[in-house]
Amino acid sequence: MNTSYRCWAEVDLDALRGNLAWIRHRVGPKVKILTVVKADAYGHGLKQIAALLMQSGTDIFGVANLAEASAIRRVGKGWPVLMLGALLPDEMETAVKDHVRATISSLDEATALSRVATRLQKIASVHVKVDTGMGRLGARPKDALELIRSTAQLPGLAIDGLYTHYASAEDDAAFSKAQAEGFEGVINAVTKAGIQIPLIHANNSAALLHQPETTFNLVRPGLLVYGILPEGQRADVAALRKFFHPALSWKCRVGFVKEIRKGDSLSYGRTFVAPRKMKVATLTAGYGDGYLRAGSNRAEVLIQGRRCKVLGRVTMDQTLVDVTKLDNVAAGEEAVLIGSQHGETISAAELAQWCGTIPWEILTAITYRVPRLYRGSQAS
Ligand SMILES: *Cc1c(COP(=O)(O)O)cnc(C)c1O
């Protein structure tokens, strides 16, 4: 890609479309797909990604706040949007007016929303959440039926969904099974009570791979849509890797190259001291772009298809890497932070490991300063 940027991300829309197609294939035509696009579509750019997903078969969007919901509305009308977080009391009016489906964890929340909806003479669709072990939102399984019964009686509300969220689907089969059983208990009680709820859902990306028995009639993938597998201690997902293509690559440039002598120190705090004569490149990216400081002295980048290690502390706008083994490295040359170059690849998961974190945080840490450039057949 021809660019004069200093640090940028390239998003491959064809990869995203392919990832969604695999998810569709996996769950079959009858199950709905809620694509999670919170945090600017995991750092990929909400506007472009929402447009692509609307054209590629998403049924519902999942967001973390009302600004994200209204951004989706500006791209295209008609798609249901579920707010995955708790609605704040002062957000309820906007949510009802914008037809954002609310997550309900308690009768207090349901009552407050019912009052707002009644006042506005609207019907607010809600998804009741059951806390089977994540501990974030939701009613306890033993209280869920009562909450659903009472919520169903409230004016201005319609229960559109019932859901739960796994805490450790990629790592802990036993805990996931217990969560599934808790949720199924609630579903059975609701059915027995003669209450019909259209959408039942539990599976995030990891559960989509490891807990197919709790697919119900809707799945909620985030990370997988972007082409990254949630790796964990459960069953090997390596065989699936060929079906997914990471949509995002992240690049910067070589700004300056120099030789240093044995004993020279590099960057703030002088945490790196050269054990020998070396060649060092100064890159045009730093933690101000979201390249985490935790990767200091650990992370690697690609230059000329070769892995080059980060030396010393990552700074706000610049990062130093070891290019001793490369010939003819020059200012202006491209360096890859995430992505492929001449057949060598650094994944978001690998960068996450160097930084002691997870790919979700790596992606959402990429800041506003990094332009997102789109390629693929739907780029505009
Ligand atoms: C973020 C989120 C998801 C998506 O999680 P992934 O692990 O990225 O697939 C699904 N459901 C809820 C409630 C979430 O908050």
Coordinates of C-alpha atoms and ligand atoms in Angstrom, one line a residue:
M1 CA 0.0 0.0 0.0
N2 CA 1.4 3.3 -1.0
T3 CA 1.4 5.6 2.0
S4 CA 3.0 8.5 3.5
Y5 CA 1.8 7.7 7.0
R6 CA 4.2 7.3 9.9
C7 CA 2.0 4.7 11.7
W8 CA -1.1 3.2 10.3
A9 CA -3.4 0.1 10.3
E10 CA -4.6 -1.7 7.2
V11 CA -7.9 -3.5 7.5
D12 CA -8.7 -6.3 5.0
L13 CA -12.4 -6.3 4.5
D14 CA -12.3 -9.5 2.4
A15 CA -10.8 -11.2 5.4
L16 CA -13.6 -10.0 7.7
R17 CA -16.2 -11.3 5.2
G18 CA -14.5 -14.6 5.1
N19 CA -14.4 -14.9 8.9
L20 CA -18.1 -14.1 9.1
A21 CA -18.8 -16.7 6.4
W22 CA -17.0 -19.3 8.4
I23 CA -19.0 -18.5 11.5
R24 CA -22.2 -18.7 9.5
H25 CA -21.2 -22.1 8.1
R26 CA -20.4 -23.2 11.6
V27 CA -23.7 -22.3 13.2
G28 CA -25.9 -23.0 10.2
P29 CA -28.6 -20.8 8.5
K30 CA -31.1 -20.8 11.3
V31 CA -29.0 -19.4 14.1
K32 CA -28.7 -15.6 14.3
I33 CA -25.3 -13.9 14.5
L34 CA -24.8 -10.9 16.8
T35 CA -21.4 -9.4 15.8
V36 CA -19.8 -7.6 18.6
V37 CA -18.4 -4.2 17.4
K38 CA -17.7 -2.5 20.7
A39 CA -14.6 -0.3 21.2
D40 CA -14.6 0.9 17.6
A41 CA -15.1 -2.6 16.3
Y42 CA -12.1 -3.9 18.3
G43 CA -10.0 -1.1 16.9
H44 CA -10.8 -1.8 13.3
G45 CA -13.1 1.3 12.8
L46 CA -16.8 1.0 13.6
K47 CA -18.2 2.8 10.6
Q48 CA -16.5 0.7 7.9
I49 CA -16.8 -2.6 9.8
A50 CA -20.5 -2.1 10.5
A51 CA -21.1 -1.4 6.8
L52 CA -19.2 -4.5 5.8
L53 CA -21.0 -6.7 8.3
M54 CA -24.4 -5.4 7.3
Q55 CA -23.6 -6.5 3.7
S56 CA -22.2 -9.8 4.8
G57 CA -25.0 -11.3 6.9
T58 CA -24.8 -10.0 10.5
D59 CA -28.3 -10.1 12.1
I60 CA -27.6 -8.0 15.2
F61 CA -24.9 -5.7 16.6
G62 CA -23.5 -5.8 20.1
V63 CA -22.2 -2.5 21.5
A64 CA -20.8 -1.1 24.8
N65 CA -22.4 2.3 24.8
L66 CA -25.0 4.5 23.1
A67 CA -22.6 6.4 20.9
E68 CA -21.6 3.1 19.3
A69 CA -25.3 2.3 18.8
S70 CA -26.0 5.6 17.1
A71 CA -22.9 5.3 14.9
I72 CA -24.3 2.0 13.6
R73 CA -27.7 3.7 13.0
R74 CA -25.9 6.3 10.9
V75 CA -24.4 3.6 8.7
G76 CA -27.7 1.7 8.1
K77 CA -31.1 1.4 9.7
G78 CA -33.0 -1.7 10.5
W79 CA -30.4 -3.7 12.3
P80 CA -31.2 -4.5 16.0
V81 CA -28.5 -3.2 18.4
L82 CA -28.0 -4.8 21.8
M83 CA -26.3 -2.8 24.5
L84 CA -24.1 -5.3 26.3
G85 CA -23.4 -3.1 29.3
A86 CA -25.8 -1.8 31.9
L87 CA -27.8 1.3 30.9
L88 CA -27.2 4.2 33.2
P89 CA -30.4 5.8 34.5
D90 CA -29.7 9.0 32.5
E91 CA -29.1 7.0 29.3
M92 CA -32.5 5.2 29.3
E93 CA -34.4 7.9 27.5
T94 CA -31.9 8.0 24.6
A95 CA -31.8 4.2 24.5
V96 CA -35.6 3.9 24.2
K97 CA -35.8 6.7 21.6
D98 CA -33.0 5.1 19.5
H99 CA -34.5 1.6 19.8
V100 CA -31.4 0.2 21.5
R101 CA -32.1 -3.1 23.2
A102 CA -31.2 -3.0 26.9
T103 CA -29.5 -5.6 29.0
I104 CA -31.6 -6.1 32.2
S105 CA -30.1 -7.6 35.4
S106 CA -32.6 -6.6 38.0
L107 CA -36.2 -5.6 38.6
D108 CA -35.0 -2.1 39.6
E109 CA -33.5 -1.6 36.1
A110 CA -36.5 -3.0 34.4
T111 CA -38.9 -0.8 36.4
A112 CA -36.9 2.3 35.6
L113 CA -36.8 1.5 31.9
S114 CA -40.5 0.7 31.9
R115 CA -41.3 4.1 33.4
V116 CA -39.2 5.9 30.7
A117 CA -40.7 3.8 27.9
T118 CA -44.3 4.4 29.2
R119 CA -43.6 8.1 29.4
L120 CA -42.4 8.2 25.8
Q121 CA -45.2 5.9 24.7
K122 CA -42.8 3.4 23.3
I123 CA -42.1 -0.3 23.7
A124 CA -38.5 -1.0 24.8
S125 CA -37.1 -4.4 23.8
V126 CA -34.9 -5.9 26.5
H127 CA -32.6 -8.9 26.9
V128 CA -32.6 -10.3 30.4
K129 CA -29.2 -11.4 31.5
V130 CA -28.4 -14.4 33.8
D131 CA -25.2 -14.3 35.8
T132 CA -24.0 -17.9 35.7
G133 CA -20.5 -17.2 36.8
M134 CA -19.0 -14.2 35.1
G135 CA -20.0 -11.9 38.0
R136 CA -20.4 -8.8 35.9
L137 CA -24.1 -8.3 35.0
G138 CA -27.2 -10.5 35.3
A139 CA -29.5 -12.0 37.9
R140 CA -28.5 -15.1 39.7
P141 CA -30.0 -18.3 38.1
K142 CA -32.3 -18.8 41.2
D143 CA -33.7 -15.3 40.8
A144 CA -34.0 -15.2 37.0
L145 CA -37.4 -16.7 36.5
E146 CA -38.9 -14.3 39.0
L147 CA -37.2 -11.4 37.3
I148 CA -38.5 -12.5 33.9
R149 CA -42.0 -12.9 35.2
S150 CA -42.1 -9.5 36.7
T151 CA -40.4 -7.8 33.8
A152 CA -42.9 -9.4 31.4
Q153 CA -45.7 -7.7 33.4
L154 CA -44.2 -4.2 33.2
P155 CA -45.8 -1.8 30.7
G156 CA -43.7 -0.5 27.9
L157 CA -41.3 -3.5 27.9
A158 CA -40.9 -6.5 25.6
I159 CA -38.5 -9.3 26.5
D160 CA -36.7 -10.0 23.3
G161 CA -33.8 -12.1 24.6
L162 CA -32.3 -14.1 27.4
Y163 CA -28.6 -14.5 27.8
T164 CA -25.5 -15.3 29.8
H165 CA -21.8 -14.9 29.3
Y166 CA -18.9 -17.4 29.8
A167 CA -16.1 -16.5 32.1
S168 CA -13.5 -18.9 30.8
A169 CA -14.7 -20.7 27.7
E170 CA -11.2 -21.1 26.3
D171 CA -9.6 -22.5 29.4
D172 CA -12.1 -24.2 31.7
A173 CA -14.4 -26.9 30.4
A174 CA -15.7 -27.8 33.9
F175 CA -16.6 -24.3 34.9
S176 CA -18.2 -23.7 31.4
K177 CA -20.3 -26.8 31.8
A178 CA -21.5 -25.6 35.2
Q179 CA -22.4 -22.2 33.6
A180 CA -24.2 -23.9 30.8
E181 CA -26.2 -26.0 33.3
G182 CA -27.2 -23.0 35.3
F183 CA -28.4 -21.2 32.2
E184 CA -30.2 -24.3 30.8
G185 CA -32.0 -24.5 34.2
V186 CA -33.3 -21.0 33.7
I187 CA -34.4 -21.7 30.1
N188 CA -36.3 -24.8 31.2
A189 CA -38.1 -23.0 34.0
V190 CA -39.0 -20.2 31.6
T191 CA -40.4 -22.7 29.1
K192 CA -42.3 -24.5 31.8
A193 CA -43.8 -21.2 33.0
G194 CA -45.1 -20.8 29.4
I195 CA -43.1 -17.6 28.7
Q196 CA -41.8 -17.3 25.2
I197 CA -38.5 -15.5 24.7
P198 CA -37.4 -15.1 21.0
L199 CA -33.6 -15.0 21.4
I200 CA -31.5 -17.2 23.6
H201 CA -27.8 -16.8 23.6
A202 CA -24.5 -17.5 25.4
N203 CA -21.6 -18.1 23.0
N204 CA -18.8 -15.6 22.6
S205 CA -15.9 -16.5 20.3
A206 CA -14.3 -19.1 22.6
A207 CA -17.6 -20.7 23.4
L208 CA -18.5 -20.8 19.7
L209 CA -15.5 -23.0 19.2
H210 CA -15.7 -25.0 22.5
Q211 CA -19.3 -25.0 23.6
P212 CA -21.3 -25.8 20.4
E213 CA -24.1 -27.3 22.6
T214 CA -25.0 -23.9 23.9
T215 CA -25.4 -22.3 20.5
F216 CA -29.2 -21.9 21.1
N217 CA -30.5 -19.5 18.4
L218 CA -28.0 -16.7 18.5
V219 CA -24.2 -16.5 18.9
R220 CA -22.2 -13.4 20.0
P221 CA -18.7 -13.6 18.4
G222 CA -16.3 -10.6 18.6
L223 CA -12.6 -11.6 18.3
L224 CA -13.3 -14.4 15.7
V225 CA -15.0 -11.9 13.4
Y226 CA -11.7 -10.0 13.2
G227 CA -9.9 -13.3 12.4
I228 CA -8.2 -14.0 15.7
L229 CA -8.7 -17.2 17.6
P230 CA -9.1 -17.1 21.4
E231 CA -6.3 -19.4 22.4
G232 CA -6.5 -21.2 25.7
Q233 CA -5.8 -24.4 27.5
R234 CA -8.9 -26.1 26.0
A235 CA -8.8 -28.3 22.9
D236 CA -6.4 -27.3 20.2
V237 CA -7.7 -24.6 17.9
A238 CA -4.6 -24.7 15.6
A239 CA -6.5 -26.8 13.0
L240 CA -9.1 -24.0 12.7
R241 CA -6.5 -21.3 12.1
K242 CA -6.5 -21.8 8.3
F243 CA -10.2 -20.8 8.2
F244 CA -9.6 -17.4 9.8
H245 CA -7.7 -14.4 8.5
P246 CA -6.7 -11.6 10.8
A247 CA -8.2 -8.5 9.2
L248 CA -5.8 -6.0 10.8
S249 CA -2.2 -5.3 10.0
W250 CA -0.3 -2.5 11.8
K251 CA 2.7 -0.8 10.4
C252 CA 5.1 2.1 10.9
R253 CA 8.4 3.3 9.3
V254 CA 12.1 3.3 10.0
G255 CA 12.9 6.9 10.8
F256 CA 16.6 6.7 11.5
V257 CA 19.4 4.2 11.5
K258 CA 22.6 4.3 13.4
E259 CA 25.4 2.2 14.9
I260 CA 26.0 2.0 18.6
R261 CA 29.1 0.8 20.5
K262 CA 29.4 -1.9 23.1
G263 CA 28.3 -0.3 26.4
D264 CA 26.0 2.3 24.9
S265 CA 22.6 2.5 26.5
L266 CA 19.2 3.1 24.8
S267 CA 16.1 5.0 25.7
Y268 CA 14.5 6.1 29.0
G269 CA 15.8 4.5 32.1
R270 CA 18.7 3.0 30.2
T271 CA 17.2 -0.5 30.5
F272 CA 19.1 -1.7 27.5
V273 CA 22.9 -1.6 27.4
A274 CA 24.6 -2.9 24.1
P275 CA 26.6 -6.1 24.8
R276 CA 28.5 -5.4 21.5
K277 CA 28.5 -3.1 18.6
M278 CA 25.0 -3.0 17.0
K279 CA 22.9 -1.4 14.4
V280 CA 19.7 0.2 15.7
A281 CA 16.6 1.6 13.9
T282 CA 14.4 4.2 15.4
L283 CA 10.7 3.5 14.4
T284 CA 7.9 6.0 14.0
A285 CA 5.5 4.4 16.5
G286 CA 5.2 4.3 20.2
Y287 CA 2.8 4.0 23.1
G288 CA 1.0 7.2 21.8
D289 CA -0.1 5.0 18.9
G290 CA -1.0 2.2 21.2
Y291 CA 2.2 0.2 20.9
L292 CA 2.3 -0.9 24.5
R293 CA 5.2 0.0 26.7
A294 CA 5.0 -3.4 28.2
G295 CA 6.7 -4.7 25.1
S296 CA 9.9 -2.9 25.9
N297 CA 12.9 -5.1 25.5
R298 CA 10.6 -8.0 24.6
A299 CA 8.5 -7.4 21.5
E300 CA 9.6 -7.9 17.9
V301 CA 8.8 -6.2 14.6
L302 CA 9.3 -7.2 11.0
I303 CA 11.7 -5.3 8.7
Q304 CA 12.6 -6.8 5.3
G305 CA 10.7 -9.9 6.5
R306 CA 13.1 -10.4 9.4
R307 CA 12.2 -10.3 13.1
C308 CA 13.9 -7.4 14.9
K309 CA 13.8 -7.1 18.7
V310 CA 12.6 -4.0 20.5
L311 CA 15.6 -2.5 22.5
G312 CA 15.0 -0.5 25.6
R313 CA 11.8 1.2 26.6
V314 CA 9.1 2.0 24.0
T315 CA 8.6 5.7 24.2
M316 CA 5.5 7.8 23.3
D317 CA 6.2 8.3 19.6
Q318 CA 9.3 6.2 18.9
T319 CA 10.6 2.7 19.4
L320 CA 14.1 1.3 18.9
V321 CA 14.8 -2.1 17.3
D322 CA 17.8 -4.2 16.6
V323 CA 18.6 -4.3 12.9
T324 CA 22.2 -5.5 13.2
K325 CA 21.6 -8.5 10.9
L326 CA 20.0 -6.4 8.1
D327 CA 21.8 -4.8 5.3
N328 CA 20.8 -1.5 3.8
V329 CA 18.1 -0.5 6.2
A330 CA 17.1 3.0 5.3
A331 CA 14.8 5.7 6.6
G332 CA 11.3 5.5 5.2
E333 CA 11.3 1.7 5.1
E334 CA 8.2 -0.1 6.3
A335 CA 8.2 -2.0 9.7
V336 CA 5.4 -4.3 10.6
L337 CA 4.1 -4.4 14.2
I338 CA 1.3 -6.8 13.5
G339 CA 0.9 -8.7 10.2
S340 CA 3.0 -10.3 7.5
Q341 CA 6.0 -9.3 5.5
H342 CA 7.8 -11.5 3.0
G343 CA 6.2 -14.7 4.4
E344 CA 7.0 -13.9 8.1
T345 CA 4.2 -13.1 10.4
I346 CA 3.7 -11.4 13.8
S347 CA 0.2 -12.0 15.1
A348 CA -1.8 -9.9 17.6
A349 CA -1.7 -12.9 19.9
E350 CA 2.1 -13.0 19.8
L351 CA 2.4 -9.3 20.4
A352 CA 0.0 -9.7 23.3
Q353 CA 2.2 -12.4 24.8
W354 CA 5.3 -10.2 24.7
C355 CA 3.3 -7.5 26.4
G356 CA 1.8 -9.8 29.0
T357 CA -1.8 -9.2 27.8
I358 CA -4.4 -10.5 25.4
P359 CA -5.1 -9.8 21.7
W360 CA -8.4 -7.9 22.7
E361 CA -6.3 -5.3 24.6
I362 CA -3.7 -5.1 21.9
L363 CA -6.3 -4.2 19.2
T364 CA -8.4 -1.8 21.3
A365 CA -5.2 -0.1 22.5
I366 CA -4.4 1.2 19.0
T367 CA -5.1 4.9 19.3
Y368 CA -6.9 7.6 17.3
R369 CA -3.6 8.7 15.9
V370 CA -3.3 5.6 13.7
P371 CA -5.4 6.0 10.5
R372 CA -7.2 2.9 9.5
L373 CA -6.9 2.2 5.8
Y374 CA -9.3 -0.2 4.2
R375 CA -8.8 -2.6 1.4
G376 CA -10.9 -5.4 -0.2
S377 CA -13.9 -5.2 -2.4
Q378 CA -16.0 -3.1 -0.1
A379 CA -13.5 -0.5 0.7
S380 CA -14.5 3.1 0.0
Ligands
LIG1 C1 -17.3 -8.6 24.3 C2 -18.4 -9.5 24.5 C3 -18.6 -10.6 23.6 C4 -17.6 -11.0 22.5 O1 -16.5 -11.6 23.1 P1 -15.3 -12.3 22.2 O2 -14.5 -13.0 23.2 O3 -14.5 -11.2 21.6 O4 -16.0 -13.1 21.2 C5 -19.7 -11.4 23.7 N1 -20.6 -11.1 24.6 C6 -20.5 -10.2 25.6 C7 -21.5 -10.0 26.6 C8 -19.4 -9.3 25.5 O5 -19.2 -8.4 26.4

